[in-house]
């Protein structure tokens, strides 16, 4: 149907992409499950089982910012709309679908809002971008880390939006305005380690291309589109480029590109 969403999910056993009728899909670390999002009066998120194709849906309205824990045993959800109890996160069990709401302790440093919240490496806690207002406009004022009871465990100076920790937890990928430029900093000190070329920005989700995450502890994955359609019938090509922290490409992997709709890895609209 025109305008309907679908996603393509790679089956590692066959090397083929499976078409799923959801606008976004996020596979679990072991690939046996996936988080799926479905449009409607209220966007809902559920757990899809590869073995059966069944989906179990969470009650409540959650942001796109839902994420598997590194071991796949828990799911991090953000409630929508923001309630008076924020900042809160919701931790979910993918086996039972039981949820636990956790309030994040926040230091008294002016008015702050919750934006990006992600898992820390190992799943021992979560981290959030600190957007606070102190005698001026809201600005990024660093990164705060919490344990899973909501206790504040640390703060890291940073001048960009939190995107992802490296797999070993040593580095953090940030997106710095303008242009969401990709910056890599030390996870312990916030000291800048790399500022990637302007052409390699962060786009989440990658509508027109950009860094989509870490490839390994020292390399990033960048979504690229080349060969835009022309009158002679030239066809667009999409790929994931593996780049080092200087921005140099060391490997390229072809991925499907869809001629219409939202340019998101694995997700399109028709």
Short mmCIF file of C-alpha atoms in Angstrom, two decimals:
data_model
loop_
_atom_site.label_atom_id
_atom_site.label_comp_id
_atom_site.label_asym_id
_atom_site.label_seq_id
_atom_site.Cartn_x
_atom_site.Cartn_y
_atom_site.Cartn_z
CA UNK A 1 0.00 0.00 0.00
CA UNK A 2 1.32 3.42 -0.91
CA UNK A 3 2.68 5.18 2.13
CA UNK A 4 2.92 2.02 4.25
CA UNK A 5 6.09 1.43 6.19
CA UNK A 6 8.28 -1.63 6.00
CA UNK A 7 11.78 -2.56 7.12
CA UNK A 8 14.44 -4.96 5.93
CA UNK A 9 16.17 -7.10 8.53
CA UNK A 10 19.26 -9.14 7.67
CA UNK A 11 18.98 -12.84 8.47
CA UNK A 12 22.54 -13.81 9.47
CA UNK A 13 21.84 -17.48 8.80
CA UNK A 14 20.92 -16.94 5.15
CA UNK A 15 22.54 -13.60 4.31
CA UNK A 16 19.17 -12.44 2.94
CA UNK A 17 17.06 -9.47 4.03
CA UNK A 18 13.62 -10.20 5.45
CA UNK A 19 10.82 -7.69 4.86
CA UNK A 20 8.94 -6.74 8.04
CA UNK A 21 5.83 -4.49 8.09
CA UNK A 22 7.20 -2.02 10.63
CA UNK A 23 8.70 1.43 10.19
CA UNK A 24 11.74 0.64 12.33
CA UNK A 25 13.44 -2.56 13.47
CA UNK A 26 16.26 -2.97 15.99
CA UNK A 27 17.64 -6.53 16.34
CA UNK A 28 18.68 -7.96 19.69
CA UNK A 29 22.39 -8.71 20.26
CA UNK A 30 21.85 -12.42 19.49
CA UNK A 31 19.65 -11.69 16.46
CA UNK A 32 16.81 -13.92 17.70
CA UNK A 33 14.52 -11.01 18.54
CA UNK A 34 13.99 -7.44 17.45
CA UNK A 35 12.32 -4.31 18.72
CA UNK A 36 9.73 -3.15 16.19
CA UNK A 37 7.80 0.12 15.94
CA UNK A 38 4.32 0.45 14.49
CA UNK A 39 2.57 3.65 13.43
CA UNK A 40 -0.95 4.48 14.58
CA UNK A 41 -2.78 6.98 16.78
CA UNK A 42 0.05 6.29 19.24
CA UNK A 43 3.32 4.81 18.11
CA UNK A 44 3.86 1.50 19.89
CA UNK A 45 6.90 -0.68 20.35
CA UNK A 46 7.01 -4.44 20.67
CA UNK A 47 9.28 -7.48 20.75
CA UNK A 48 9.32 -9.54 17.54
CA UNK A 49 10.39 -13.20 17.69
CA UNK A 50 12.38 -14.44 14.70
CA UNK A 51 11.41 -18.07 15.29
CA UNK A 52 7.64 -17.50 15.15
CA UNK A 53 7.22 -14.03 13.66
CA UNK A 54 4.97 -13.09 16.59
CA UNK A 55 5.08 -9.65 18.24
CA UNK A 56 4.31 -8.84 21.89
CA UNK A 57 3.48 -5.15 22.41
CA UNK A 58 4.33 -2.98 25.38
CA UNK A 59 1.54 -0.99 26.99
CA UNK A 60 2.14 2.76 26.92
CA UNK A 61 3.64 5.25 24.51
CA UNK A 62 7.43 5.29 24.20
CA UNK A 63 9.94 7.27 22.20
CA UNK A 64 12.00 5.88 19.38
CA UNK A 65 14.81 5.82 21.92
CA UNK A 66 14.32 2.19 22.89
CA UNK A 67 17.44 0.09 23.10
CA UNK A 68 18.56 -3.44 23.94
CA UNK A 69 21.01 -3.83 26.80
CA UNK A 70 24.43 -5.11 25.65
CA UNK A 71 23.57 -8.63 26.86
CA UNK A 72 20.03 -8.53 25.44
CA UNK A 73 18.45 -9.28 28.82
CA UNK A 74 16.74 -5.88 29.22
CA UNK A 75 15.26 -3.09 27.15
CA UNK A 76 15.62 0.63 27.91
CA UNK A 77 12.50 2.66 27.08
CA UNK A 78 11.68 6.36 27.37
CA UNK A 79 8.09 7.31 28.25
CA UNK A 80 6.10 9.79 26.15
CA UNK A 81 4.74 12.32 26.73
CA UNK A 82 7.13 13.54 29.45
CA UNK A 83 5.43 13.28 32.80
CA UNK A 84 5.82 15.38 35.91
CA UNK A 85 7.91 12.55 37.30
CA UNK A 86 10.66 12.96 34.72
CA UNK A 87 13.50 12.40 34.48
CA UNK A 88 12.57 8.73 34.42
CA UNK A 89 13.47 5.69 32.38
CA UNK A 90 11.64 2.39 31.98
CA UNK A 91 13.49 -0.93 32.14
CA UNK A 92 11.68 -3.85 30.51
CA UNK A 93 12.13 -7.63 30.59
CA UNK A 94 11.77 -9.00 27.02
CA UNK A 95 10.76 -12.43 28.34
CA UNK A 96 7.90 -11.35 30.60
CA UNK A 97 7.30 -7.82 29.21
CA UNK A 98 7.31 -6.58 32.83
CA UNK A 99 8.44 -2.96 33.19
CA UNK A 100 10.07 -1.02 36.03
CA UNK A 101 10.13 2.77 36.16
CA UNK A 102 13.34 4.29 37.52
CA UNK A 103 13.69 7.96 38.45
CA UNK A 104 17.09 9.47 37.68
CA UNK A 105 18.58 11.58 40.46
CA UNK A 106 19.51 14.99 39.12
CA UNK A 107 21.88 17.49 40.73
CA UNK A 108 20.58 21.01 41.40
CA UNK A 109 22.30 22.85 38.54
CA UNK A 110 19.41 24.80 37.08
CA UNK A 111 16.51 23.67 34.93
CA UNK A 112 17.34 20.54 32.90
CA UNK A 113 15.52 18.34 30.41
CA UNK A 114 15.96 14.65 29.55
CA UNK A 115 16.86 13.92 25.95
CA UNK A 116 19.15 11.07 24.89
CA UNK A 117 19.50 8.22 27.40
CA UNK A 118 21.55 5.17 26.37
CA UNK A 119 23.03 2.04 27.90
CA UNK A 120 26.57 2.16 29.23
CA UNK A 121 28.91 -0.67 28.17
CA UNK A 122 28.22 -3.86 30.07
CA UNK A 123 24.67 -2.76 30.88
CA UNK A 124 25.60 -1.71 34.42
CA UNK A 125 24.04 1.71 34.03
CA UNK A 126 22.79 4.40 31.67
CA UNK A 127 24.08 7.77 30.50
CA UNK A 128 22.27 10.92 29.36
CA UNK A 129 23.13 14.15 27.64
CA UNK A 130 22.85 16.99 30.14
CA UNK A 131 20.75 19.82 28.64
CA UNK A 132 20.48 22.53 31.27
CA UNK A 133 19.62 26.20 31.53
CA UNK A 134 21.70 28.41 33.77
CA UNK A 135 21.14 32.15 33.28
CA UNK A 136 20.83 31.64 29.53
CA UNK A 137 19.55 29.24 26.87
CA UNK A 138 19.51 25.47 27.20
CA UNK A 139 22.91 24.04 26.33
CA UNK A 140 24.71 20.72 26.41
CA UNK A 141 26.55 20.75 29.71
CA UNK A 142 28.12 17.34 29.70
CA UNK A 143 27.10 13.71 30.22
CA UNK A 144 25.69 12.22 33.40
CA UNK A 145 25.88 8.52 34.27
CA UNK A 146 23.56 6.54 36.56
CA UNK A 147 23.29 3.05 37.98
CA UNK A 148 20.09 1.08 37.41
CA UNK A 149 18.55 2.36 40.65
CA UNK A 150 18.79 5.91 39.25
CA UNK A 151 21.70 6.98 41.46
CA UNK A 152 24.03 9.51 39.85
CA UNK A 153 27.45 7.86 39.48
CA UNK A 154 29.45 10.42 37.50
CA UNK A 155 29.61 13.40 35.20
CA UNK A 156 31.73 13.80 32.08
CA UNK A 157 32.43 17.16 30.43
CA UNK A 158 31.28 17.15 26.81
CA UNK A 159 30.23 19.76 24.26
CA UNK A 160 28.11 17.50 22.06
CA UNK A 161 25.05 15.27 22.07
CA UNK A 162 25.63 11.76 23.37
CA UNK A 163 25.34 9.16 20.59
CA UNK A 164 27.06 5.90 21.61
CA UNK A 165 29.85 4.35 23.66
CA UNK A 166 32.48 2.31 21.85
CA UNK A 167 32.12 -1.46 22.40
CA UNK A 168 34.98 -1.49 24.92
CA UNK A 169 33.61 1.56 26.75
CA UNK A 170 36.79 3.60 26.31
CA UNK A 171 35.41 6.20 23.87
CA UNK A 172 32.17 8.10 23.31
CA UNK A 173 30.77 9.29 19.99
CA UNK A 174 29.19 12.76 20.17
CA UNK A 175 27.28 14.87 17.66
CA UNK A 176 28.25 18.53 17.81
CA UNK A 177 26.21 21.35 16.25
CA UNK A 178 26.10 22.84 13.72
CA UNK A 179 25.76 20.03 11.23
CA UNK A 180 25.93 17.27 13.82
CA UNK A 181 29.65 16.92 13.32
CA UNK A 182 31.10 13.65 14.64
CA UNK A 183 33.44 14.00 17.63
CA UNK A 184 35.05 11.17 19.60
CA UNK A 185 36.01 11.80 23.23
CA UNK A 186 37.58 9.84 26.08
CA UNK A 187 34.82 8.17 28.11
CA UNK A 188 36.52 8.84 31.44
CA UNK A 189 37.69 12.43 31.02
CA UNK A 190 35.73 13.85 28.08
CA UNK A 191 39.00 14.86 26.40
CA UNK A 192 38.65 15.09 22.62
CA UNK A 193 40.35 12.24 20.78
CA UNK A 194 39.13 12.85 17.23
CA UNK A 195 37.07 15.33 15.22
CA UNK A 196 36.04 13.69 11.98
CA UNK A 197 35.92 15.55 8.65
CA UNK A 198 32.92 17.80 8.08
CA UNK A 199 31.53 15.44 5.44
CA UNK A 200 31.23 12.69 8.04
CA UNK A 201 28.44 13.90 10.28
CA UNK A 202 26.15 12.07 12.65
CA UNK A 203 22.61 11.36 11.54
CA UNK A 204 20.35 9.35 13.79
CA UNK A 205 18.50 7.89 12.06
CA UNK A 206 20.65 8.43 8.93
CA UNK A 207 18.12 10.08 6.62
CA UNK A 208 20.73 11.30 4.12
CA UNK A 209 23.78 9.43 5.32
CA UNK A 210 26.26 9.83 8.13
CA UNK A 211 27.73 7.95 11.08
CA UNK A 212 25.30 5.31 12.31
CA UNK A 213 27.41 3.91 15.14
CA UNK A 214 30.56 2.03 16.10
CA UNK A 215 31.90 -0.77 13.91
CA UNK A 216 34.39 -1.85 16.57
CA UNK A 217 36.34 -0.15 19.35
CA UNK A 218 38.41 1.98 16.95
CA UNK A 219 36.23 2.33 13.84
CA UNK A 220 32.87 3.86 12.94
CA UNK A 221 30.19 2.76 10.46
CA UNK A 222 29.11 5.46 7.99
CA UNK A 223 26.04 5.18 5.74
CA UNK A 224 26.77 6.52 2.25
CA UNK A 225 24.64 6.96 -0.88
CA UNK A 226 26.17 7.35 -4.34
CA UNK A 227 24.97 7.26 -7.94
CA UNK A 228 21.82 9.33 -7.61
CA UNK A 229 19.14 8.60 -10.21
CA UNK A 230 19.61 10.47 -13.48
CA UNK A 231 17.79 10.62 -16.83
CA UNK A 232 19.91 7.79 -18.14
CA UNK A 233 18.51 5.43 -15.51
CA UNK A 234 21.52 5.46 -13.18
CA UNK A 235 20.59 3.75 -9.93
CA UNK A 236 21.43 4.83 -6.41
CA UNK A 237 23.82 2.65 -4.45
CA UNK A 238 24.04 2.49 -0.66
CA UNK A 239 26.87 1.22 1.47
CA UNK A 240 28.25 1.13 4.97
CA UNK A 241 31.79 2.46 5.05
CA UNK A 242 34.08 1.47 7.89
CA UNK A 243 36.22 4.50 8.80
CA UNK A 244 39.02 4.98 11.28
CA UNK A 245 39.04 7.90 13.70
CA UNK A 246 40.73 10.15 11.14
CA UNK A 247 37.83 9.56 8.73
CA UNK A 248 39.79 7.33 6.34
CA UNK A 249 37.76 4.48 4.79
CA UNK A 250 39.24 1.02 5.40
CA UNK A 251 36.36 -1.15 4.13
CA UNK A 252 33.03 -0.83 2.33
CA UNK A 253 29.97 -3.07 2.61
CA UNK A 254 27.03 -2.83 0.19
CA UNK A 255 23.54 -2.54 1.74
CA UNK A 256 20.08 -2.22 0.13
CA UNK A 257 18.96 1.21 -1.01
CA UNK A 258 15.31 2.06 -1.61
CA UNK A 259 14.32 4.44 -4.36
CA UNK A 260 11.56 6.16 -2.43
CA UNK A 261 10.77 7.10 1.13
CA UNK A 262 12.72 7.79 4.25
CA UNK A 263 16.39 7.01 3.94
CA UNK A 264 16.94 5.04 7.09
CA UNK A 265 19.14 1.97 7.33
CA UNK A 266 16.80 -0.98 6.74
CA UNK A 267 13.62 1.10 6.75
CA UNK A 268 11.68 2.78 3.96
CA UNK A 269 8.21 4.10 3.18
CA UNK A 270 6.28 3.24 0.04
#
